[in-house]
XYZ file of C-alpha atoms in Angstrom:
573
model
C 196.638 265.983 109.159
C 196.960 262.207 109.097
C 196.783 260.939 112.666
C 196.801 257.193 112.240
C 196.772 254.213 109.841
C 195.579 250.643 110.465
C 196.220 247.925 107.832
C 194.818 244.350 107.972
C 195.466 241.656 105.390
C 196.668 243.931 102.614
C 199.206 241.989 100.548
C 201.925 241.027 103.048
C 200.785 243.623 105.563
C 198.947 241.347 108.011
C 198.266 243.608 110.951
C 199.891 247.077 111.143
C 198.848 250.018 113.329
C 200.614 253.336 113.156
C 200.106 256.747 114.719
C 201.524 260.080 113.560
C 201.974 263.300 115.402
C 204.407 265.186 113.221
C 204.054 267.301 110.031
C 206.886 265.401 108.391
C 206.713 261.578 108.110
C 209.684 259.748 106.633
C 209.469 256.113 105.577
C 212.555 254.109 104.682
C 213.528 250.512 104.070
C 215.492 248.335 101.710
C 214.446 247.965 98.062
C 211.506 245.504 97.847
C 210.755 245.753 101.582
C 207.164 246.824 100.851
C 207.291 250.558 101.557
C 204.817 251.299 98.721
C 202.231 249.084 100.471
C 201.976 251.797 103.134
C 201.321 254.481 100.479
C 198.873 252.190 98.724
C 196.978 251.643 101.972
C 196.579 255.433 102.486
C 195.518 255.773 98.822
C 192.903 253.003 99.201
C 191.497 254.625 102.358
C 191.128 257.851 100.418
C 189.238 256.320 97.498
C 191.940 255.004 95.234
C 191.258 252.100 92.885
C 191.780 248.668 94.391
C 191.324 245.110 93.165
C 190.729 241.949 95.147
C 194.232 240.852 94.162
C 195.625 243.000 96.973
C 193.923 240.783 99.622
C 196.384 238.730 101.592
C 196.577 235.100 100.455
C 194.087 232.918 102.365
C 191.986 235.847 103.576
C 188.529 236.958 102.341
C 188.998 240.701 102.776
C 191.483 243.476 103.476
C 190.787 246.504 105.622
C 192.484 249.911 105.748
C 191.570 252.601 108.257
C 192.852 256.144 108.541
C 192.063 259.013 110.899
C 192.557 262.635 109.960
C 192.430 265.800 112.008
C 190.313 268.190 109.952
C 190.206 271.062 112.396
C 189.120 274.249 110.616
C 189.117 272.684 107.166
C 185.776 274.159 105.959
C 186.023 272.563 102.541
C 186.052 269.037 104.051
C 183.369 269.913 106.551
C 181.129 271.274 103.828
C 181.632 268.103 101.828
C 180.688 265.968 104.869
C 177.648 268.116 105.415
C 176.669 267.653 101.789
C 176.786 263.870 102.321
C 174.871 264.259 105.635
C 177.665 262.620 107.659
C 179.104 265.591 109.589
C 178.228 265.719 113.233
C 180.731 268.332 114.457
C 183.788 266.102 114.861
C 187.273 267.434 114.309
C 188.608 263.903 113.648
C 187.578 262.037 110.495
C 187.821 258.232 110.686
C 187.741 256.348 107.385
C 187.425 252.609 107.188
C 187.417 250.759 103.882
C 186.995 247.013 103.505
C 187.973 245.418 100.209
C 186.250 242.052 99.977
C 185.942 239.220 97.494
C 182.211 239.339 97.994
C 181.115 242.880 99.055
C 183.273 245.920 99.786
C 182.197 248.831 102.016
C 183.249 252.298 103.151
C 182.451 253.753 106.549
C 183.224 257.343 107.494
C 182.639 258.339 111.116
C 180.197 255.476 111.476
C 178.265 256.313 108.252
C 178.167 254.061 105.254
C 179.010 255.937 102.102
C 179.785 255.159 98.416
C 183.259 254.754 96.990
C 182.588 257.730 94.747
C 181.895 259.920 97.725
C 185.017 258.592 99.481
C 187.131 259.538 96.420
C 185.711 263.078 96.548
C 186.516 263.377 100.243
C 189.967 261.768 99.762
C 191.143 264.059 97.048
C 190.571 266.958 99.329
C 192.469 265.315 102.182
C 195.704 264.116 100.601
C 197.589 264.654 97.351
C 199.681 261.573 96.429
C 202.521 261.387 94.001
C 204.256 258.284 92.772
C 204.327 255.959 89.781
C 201.514 253.872 91.027
C 199.296 256.566 92.557
C 196.684 258.872 91.082
C 198.728 262.003 90.334
C 196.784 265.268 90.314
C 199.560 267.021 88.470
C 198.830 264.853 85.371
C 195.204 265.993 85.391
C 195.347 269.259 83.426
C 191.944 270.221 84.717
C 193.745 270.945 88.055
C 196.391 273.252 86.551
C 194.251 276.349 86.594
C 193.523 275.803 90.242
C 197.279 275.646 90.984
C 197.790 278.894 89.111
C 194.954 280.612 90.898
C 196.190 279.413 94.264
C 199.589 280.856 93.422
C 198.058 284.215 92.607
C 196.468 284.436 96.067
C 194.230 287.475 96.930
C 195.068 289.085 93.603
C 192.755 286.637 91.830
C 190.805 284.750 94.521
C 188.090 287.344 95.201
C 187.448 287.957 91.470
C 187.521 284.187 90.821
C 184.936 283.620 93.533
C 182.750 286.284 91.976
C 183.128 284.825 88.499
C 182.293 281.334 89.807
C 179.222 282.616 91.527
C 178.096 284.681 88.483
C 178.714 281.751 86.094
C 176.748 279.415 88.291
C 173.892 281.999 88.279
C 174.259 282.416 84.484
C 174.061 278.673 83.816
C 171.151 278.402 86.227
C 169.270 281.159 84.347
C 170.228 279.663 80.989
C 169.007 276.207 82.032
C 165.753 277.618 83.367
C 165.128 279.603 80.170
C 165.761 276.475 78.065
C 163.381 274.434 80.208
C 160.685 277.091 79.933
C 161.174 277.385 76.172
C 160.905 273.611 75.834
C 157.788 273.696 77.971
C 156.445 276.516 75.831
C 157.216 274.636 72.598
C 155.626 271.486 73.922
C 152.490 273.417 74.802
C 152.456 275.366 71.501
C 150.151 272.907 69.702
C 148.054 272.531 72.830
C 147.900 276.340 73.278
C 146.864 276.835 69.658
C 144.124 274.245 70.074
C 142.984 275.831 73.330
C 142.859 279.228 71.719
C 140.775 277.759 68.931
C 138.314 276.343 71.482
C 138.201 279.605 73.459
C 137.371 281.506 70.236
C 134.702 279.025 69.400
C 133.056 279.043 72.788
C 133.394 282.836 73.250
C 131.753 283.315 69.841
C 128.888 281.067 70.910
C 128.330 283.366 73.914
C 126.559 280.650 75.891
C 124.321 281.676 78.851
C 123.027 279.442 81.523
C 119.234 278.721 81.003
C 119.300 280.117 77.462
C 118.702 276.780 75.824
C 115.496 276.101 77.815
C 114.191 279.580 76.947
C 114.986 279.198 73.237
C 113.357 275.731 73.105
C 110.158 277.149 74.724
C 110.011 280.077 72.276
C 110.746 277.819 69.269
C 107.948 275.442 70.328
C 105.547 278.419 70.502
C 106.495 280.081 67.196
C 106.682 276.880 65.230
C 103.005 276.164 66.177
C 101.793 279.842 66.057
C 98.947 279.467 63.502
C 97.472 276.395 65.208
C 97.802 278.122 68.595
C 96.108 281.337 67.396
C 93.211 279.419 65.739
C 92.706 277.205 68.766
C 92.934 280.015 71.283
C 90.549 282.212 69.310
C 88.009 279.372 69.354
C 88.521 278.886 73.036
C 88.162 282.606 73.738
C 85.027 282.725 71.650
C 83.612 279.685 73.458
C 84.257 281.322 76.824
C 83.029 284.859 76.204
C 81.583 285.529 72.729
C 78.585 284.315 70.847
C 75.087 283.383 72.040
C 76.114 280.079 73.445
C 79.341 281.066 75.174
C 80.222 279.703 78.609
C 79.966 283.234 80.094
C 76.460 283.818 78.816
C 75.172 280.446 79.876
C 76.800 280.780 83.317
C 75.308 284.296 83.621
C 71.814 282.854 82.878
C 72.277 280.248 85.562
C 73.290 282.889 88.081
C 70.196 284.924 87.293
C 67.965 281.863 87.875
C 69.619 281.230 91.245
C 69.242 284.925 92.150
C 65.516 284.522 92.122
C 65.544 281.765 94.749
C 68.636 282.715 96.715
C 66.517 284.283 99.491
C 64.940 280.879 100.273
C 68.143 279.167 101.284
C 71.578 280.109 102.345
C 72.921 277.105 100.439
C 71.335 278.433 97.188
C 72.907 281.781 97.942
C 76.295 280.129 98.401
C 75.867 278.273 95.040
C 75.117 281.577 93.313
C 78.165 283.299 94.861
C 80.510 280.410 93.858
C 79.220 280.648 90.245
C 79.669 284.421 90.258
C 83.288 283.932 91.299
C 83.721 281.273 88.532
C 82.233 283.722 85.992
C 84.817 286.356 86.959
C 87.635 283.776 86.566
C 86.300 282.736 83.176
C 86.102 286.331 81.976
C 89.653 287.068 83.220
C 90.951 283.851 81.583
C 89.183 284.721 78.364
C 90.813 288.179 78.392
C 94.258 286.663 79.133
C 93.815 284.197 76.287
C 92.886 287.000 73.952
C 95.925 289.002 75.037
C 98.200 285.952 74.703
C 97.235 284.938 71.148
C 97.234 288.648 70.123
C 100.932 288.784 71.165
C 101.784 285.822 68.981
C 103.496 287.069 65.835
C 104.181 284.715 62.963
C 107.903 285.697 62.276
C 109.732 283.385 59.908
C 113.077 285.204 60.523
C 112.837 284.821 64.253
C 111.930 281.148 63.848
C 114.889 280.645 61.530
C 117.225 282.311 64.147
C 115.847 280.026 66.906
C 116.398 276.963 64.799
C 119.977 278.046 64.015
C 120.837 278.940 67.566
C 119.473 275.707 68.994
C 121.354 273.728 66.320
C 124.608 275.605 67.235
C 124.154 274.760 70.945
C 123.332 271.159 70.123
C 126.450 270.801 68.010
C 128.679 272.274 70.764
C 127.158 269.959 73.363
C 127.759 266.940 71.080
C 131.302 268.003 70.206
C 132.498 268.660 73.734
C 130.192 266.018 75.364
C 129.195 268.665 77.915
C 126.017 270.451 78.940
C 125.697 274.242 78.469
C 126.532 274.803 82.147
C 129.573 272.541 81.790
C 130.679 274.323 78.585
C 130.579 277.685 80.391
C 132.756 276.286 83.188
C 135.118 274.691 80.592
C 135.583 278.028 78.881
C 136.731 279.473 82.200
C 139.221 276.628 82.626
C 140.617 277.250 79.115
C 141.132 280.898 79.864
C 143.035 280.023 83.054
C 145.236 277.680 81.008
C 146.000 280.386 78.523
C 146.788 282.727 81.367
C 149.308 280.244 82.693
C 150.829 279.888 79.207
C 151.138 283.614 79.009
C 152.808 283.662 82.442
C 155.427 281.208 81.138
C 156.123 283.498 78.170
C 156.374 286.469 80.456
C 158.711 284.603 82.745
C 160.947 283.670 79.773
C 161.179 287.311 78.751
C 161.940 288.407 82.337
C 164.690 285.745 82.690
C 166.186 286.750 79.313
C 166.448 290.376 80.492
C 168.192 289.185 83.736
C 170.505 286.968 81.653
C 171.412 289.850 79.327
C 172.434 292.040 82.344
C 174.426 289.190 83.898
C 176.198 288.458 80.554
C 177.463 292.023 80.309
C 178.796 291.804 83.885
C 180.332 288.402 83.170
C 182.148 289.596 80.025
C 184.016 292.245 81.979
C 184.795 289.905 84.855
C 186.200 287.007 82.752
C 188.241 289.322 80.619
C 189.811 290.884 83.711
C 190.347 287.436 85.243
C 192.114 286.208 82.103
C 194.359 289.210 82.130
C 195.334 288.689 85.793
C 196.011 284.996 85.089
C 198.263 285.802 82.181
C 200.232 288.126 84.429
C 200.425 285.543 87.239
C 201.519 282.810 84.814
C 204.732 284.594 83.969
C 205.765 284.858 87.581
C 204.591 281.288 88.280
C 206.737 280.000 85.411
C 209.794 281.895 86.685
C 209.461 280.621 90.279
C 208.846 276.997 89.252
C 211.858 277.061 86.955
C 213.985 278.381 89.783
C 212.921 275.558 92.028
C 213.514 272.995 89.252
C 217.074 274.208 88.965
C 217.536 273.399 92.626
C 216.150 269.899 91.987
C 218.731 268.829 89.390
C 216.613 269.943 86.442
C 218.861 272.896 85.548
C 217.932 273.091 81.922
C 214.248 272.514 82.338
C 211.855 275.098 81.039
C 208.336 275.347 82.494
C 205.412 276.883 80.672
C 201.918 277.834 81.699
C 199.758 277.618 78.585
C 196.610 279.653 78.885
C 194.037 279.866 76.049
C 190.362 279.930 75.306
C 188.143 277.495 73.337
C 185.879 278.963 70.716
C 182.323 277.756 71.076
C 179.327 279.167 69.027
C 177.157 278.405 72.094
C 179.533 280.150 74.515
C 180.052 283.695 75.803
C 180.516 286.273 73.069
C 183.370 288.710 73.659
C 184.594 291.077 70.939
C 182.664 289.207 68.210
C 184.057 285.797 69.263
C 182.282 283.194 71.334
C 184.189 281.272 73.962
C 183.332 278.171 75.950
C 182.321 279.071 79.499
C 183.720 276.916 82.293
C 182.743 277.067 85.931
C 185.576 279.478 86.717
C 185.934 281.599 83.576
C 186.872 281.136 79.933
C 190.461 280.020 80.418
C 191.967 276.590 79.791
C 195.273 275.984 81.501
C 197.919 273.355 80.989
C 201.472 273.004 82.333
C 204.070 272.176 79.748
C 207.661 271.284 80.278
C 210.886 270.893 78.338
C 213.419 269.029 80.545
C 216.354 269.641 78.218
C 217.253 271.795 75.226
C 216.094 272.234 72.518
C 212.971 273.503 74.296
C 210.163 271.506 72.725
C 207.343 271.954 75.239
C 205.124 268.931 75.884
C 202.429 268.031 78.410
C 203.787 266.597 81.664
C 202.023 263.263 81.091
C 203.832 262.667 77.838
C 207.415 263.185 78.942
C 207.917 263.131 82.694
C 209.332 260.080 84.377
C 208.147 259.163 87.850
C 211.103 260.965 89.469
C 210.894 264.008 87.212
C 207.177 264.319 87.768
C 207.622 264.135 91.528
C 210.216 266.874 91.379
C 207.989 269.059 89.209
C 205.188 268.524 91.694
C 207.602 269.285 94.558
C 208.650 272.521 92.861
C 205.030 273.575 92.319
C 203.986 272.619 95.787
C 206.911 274.572 97.186
C 205.884 277.650 95.251
C 202.222 277.452 96.451
C 202.869 275.856 99.847
C 201.368 278.703 101.829
C 198.124 278.858 99.899
C 197.436 275.189 99.058
C 194.424 273.829 100.897
C 195.066 270.068 100.601
C 196.414 269.283 104.100
C 198.539 266.195 103.376
C 201.090 265.669 100.623
C 202.576 262.179 100.036
C 205.666 261.523 97.849
C 206.965 258.218 96.518
C 210.137 258.277 94.399
C 210.606 262.041 94.780
C 214.347 261.243 94.999
C 214.491 258.896 91.967
C 217.702 259.349 90.019
C 219.184 262.050 92.259
C 221.627 262.303 95.082
C 224.236 264.502 96.685
C 223.653 268.215 96.522
C 220.332 267.761 94.657
C 219.132 265.442 97.396
C 219.847 268.140 99.972
C 217.760 270.605 97.864
C 214.876 268.184 97.699
C 215.162 267.688 101.474
C 215.059 271.511 101.979
C 211.918 271.784 99.788
C 210.190 269.021 101.657
C 211.122 270.544 104.985
C 209.838 273.994 103.941
C 206.538 272.540 102.686
C 206.082 270.597 105.976
C 205.842 273.987 107.792
C 202.448 274.459 106.044
C 201.301 270.965 105.132
C 201.856 267.486 106.516
C 204.390 265.677 104.260
C 204.708 261.886 103.970
C 207.794 260.760 102.044
C 209.184 257.396 101.015
C 212.831 257.930 100.372
C 216.180 256.172 99.660
C 218.240 259.269 100.359
C 219.880 259.817 103.723
C 219.727 263.602 103.188
C 215.896 263.355 103.255
C 215.761 260.626 105.919
C 217.743 262.849 108.300
C 215.073 265.574 108.239
C 213.542 266.353 111.706
C 210.574 264.011 111.413
C 208.842 260.899 112.596
C 210.886 258.161 110.985
C 209.479 254.754 110.205
C 211.354 251.849 108.729
C 209.637 249.081 106.716
C 210.894 245.505 106.663
C 209.840 242.250 105.103
C 210.062 239.448 107.685
C 209.661 235.669 107.289
C 207.987 234.071 110.244
C 207.605 230.373 109.957
C 205.819 229.690 106.733
C 204.554 233.233 106.117
C 206.031 236.550 105.004
C 204.735 239.666 106.762
C 205.457 243.382 106.669
C 206.626 245.216 109.750
C 206.705 248.906 110.277
C 208.652 250.370 113.212
C 208.852 253.918 114.465
C 212.520 254.638 115.111
C 214.031 256.278 118.194
C 217.097 258.572 117.957
C 219.609 255.729 118.193
C 217.711 253.572 115.650
C 217.489 256.557 113.227
C 221.200 256.983 113.267
C 221.754 253.367 112.404
C 219.069 253.429 109.660
C 220.599 256.515 108.001
C 224.080 254.952 108.264
C 222.728 251.926 106.451
C 221.248 254.167 103.788
C 224.685 255.793 103.396
C 226.781 252.622 103.044
C 224.362 249.770 102.698
C 224.617 246.823 105.104
C 228.241 247.709 105.992
C 227.660 250.148 108.850
C 230.930 251.624 110.138
C 232.025 254.275 112.628
C 232.440 256.603 109.667
C 228.891 256.115 108.377
C 227.567 256.448 111.964
C 229.421 259.763 112.194
C 228.044 260.888 108.818
C 224.519 259.975 109.879
C 224.897 261.986 113.117
C 226.223 264.893 111.158
C 223.257 264.854 108.828
C 220.793 264.742 111.713
C 222.705 267.355 113.573
C 222.722 269.680 110.616
C 218.953 269.676 110.463
C 218.657 270.075 114.199
C 220.955 273.097 113.989
C 219.011 274.671 111.076
C 215.668 273.950 112.775
C 216.824 275.593 116.045
C 217.985 278.664 114.093
C 214.560 278.896 112.489
């Protein structure tokens, strides 16, 4: 509910402050008085387009401020939470400054963008008039109107479909992202698999290279080693002049004189120990060169293996130890690639299950919408007859758009929207012959407002936009039709706050808060004034609307009768 409006320096509205505490607000005034400025101000405060041309002459900026009671409106509260500006308040204060230099929007003390304001605004108020954004002309809203009309019959299934489609699109997007990732890594994966194969085939072991080099060094010099070691062994232990024999002779000589001195005895013992070492060394040398086998095949293998290791080290610019670690890293990478592939397959299975569920749901939802559309058409046409559009025919056109990338049902693929596969558009034929056309192409401002009034009346109890504003709803009508329009507005005001600019006394006499707008010249400036009328002032204003400036006792009486009629009907209700 709109609680208040402040306007500063907007066109001729210099400084206006209004408060509202009724569900029905009536605004009247003579033609050209500036009534639409009030509607424009509300629209600007709710995110409507505004240029700097609206700023009062001589001023640098214009400001509009509105306050709304949002109460239990969870949709608005959720939106405020999404923008991180909800702090538990039940009153929403919106201030918008339109400046020649820099404009700004403040909601409950928080600076937000104009785009965010527009999103908030369209959920607060629905405005209808030639110069306002009219939601009825946006055919993307038509399916929402139809679903609202259907109430519980559709709402639960619609919520399920919306949830499942969101999950489907989320799964589909995730699968596409993973497939893109998998494709991007395909070349890398193939290269990694090649490297893994190459390194696994090499079967590298830590310390192997050093062992192979030592063996190669030995075998490649086998003959020289054997000859040399044989000579060494012979010099140590064989032949008449071997080291062993000569040392043994020395020991025998010292044996003869060892009793004369403990030192000599020590020399002899040391040489005996040396002789033992020489004999053991000679034996080990003999065993060692005996084990050396001249094997060309083994030597060839060693050469090849060392060459293979050398090439791998050069290619990867890593040591054997680093190559072994690198192989482990490559295997982990392949494991992660495999996990992506496995995840893709798992998500595809989940998607297939969800698709089957969705097919049944959207088909059932479409069927229910088709059924609801017939009743909706009938009720809207009945209301249009009451609003001086007796010959008008109203059509709810429901169809689906084929899309090869969409949801396949009975061998046809349909585009999937956020709430099903249906596209809805309201068509109208004001007069015979009944050539149906979109509302935007044929409806005048007055006709459009009456069509909206008819629709709003039909869905009044289930519509969740709390404020409905009409400008020119009475264009081109009067008399009995005006009374019908008034009845519709009054009925809607039981469920929604209604703000209405009117020229009809039948509407102005509704039980409401009544404001009159006037253009006043003060000195050298023209300003807009808005006054809330008391009972006496209302009677005079309605009398003026009946007869123009010539207010008579008769028009006063007629005005009182109009007001009295509504008072009587309201008390009966």
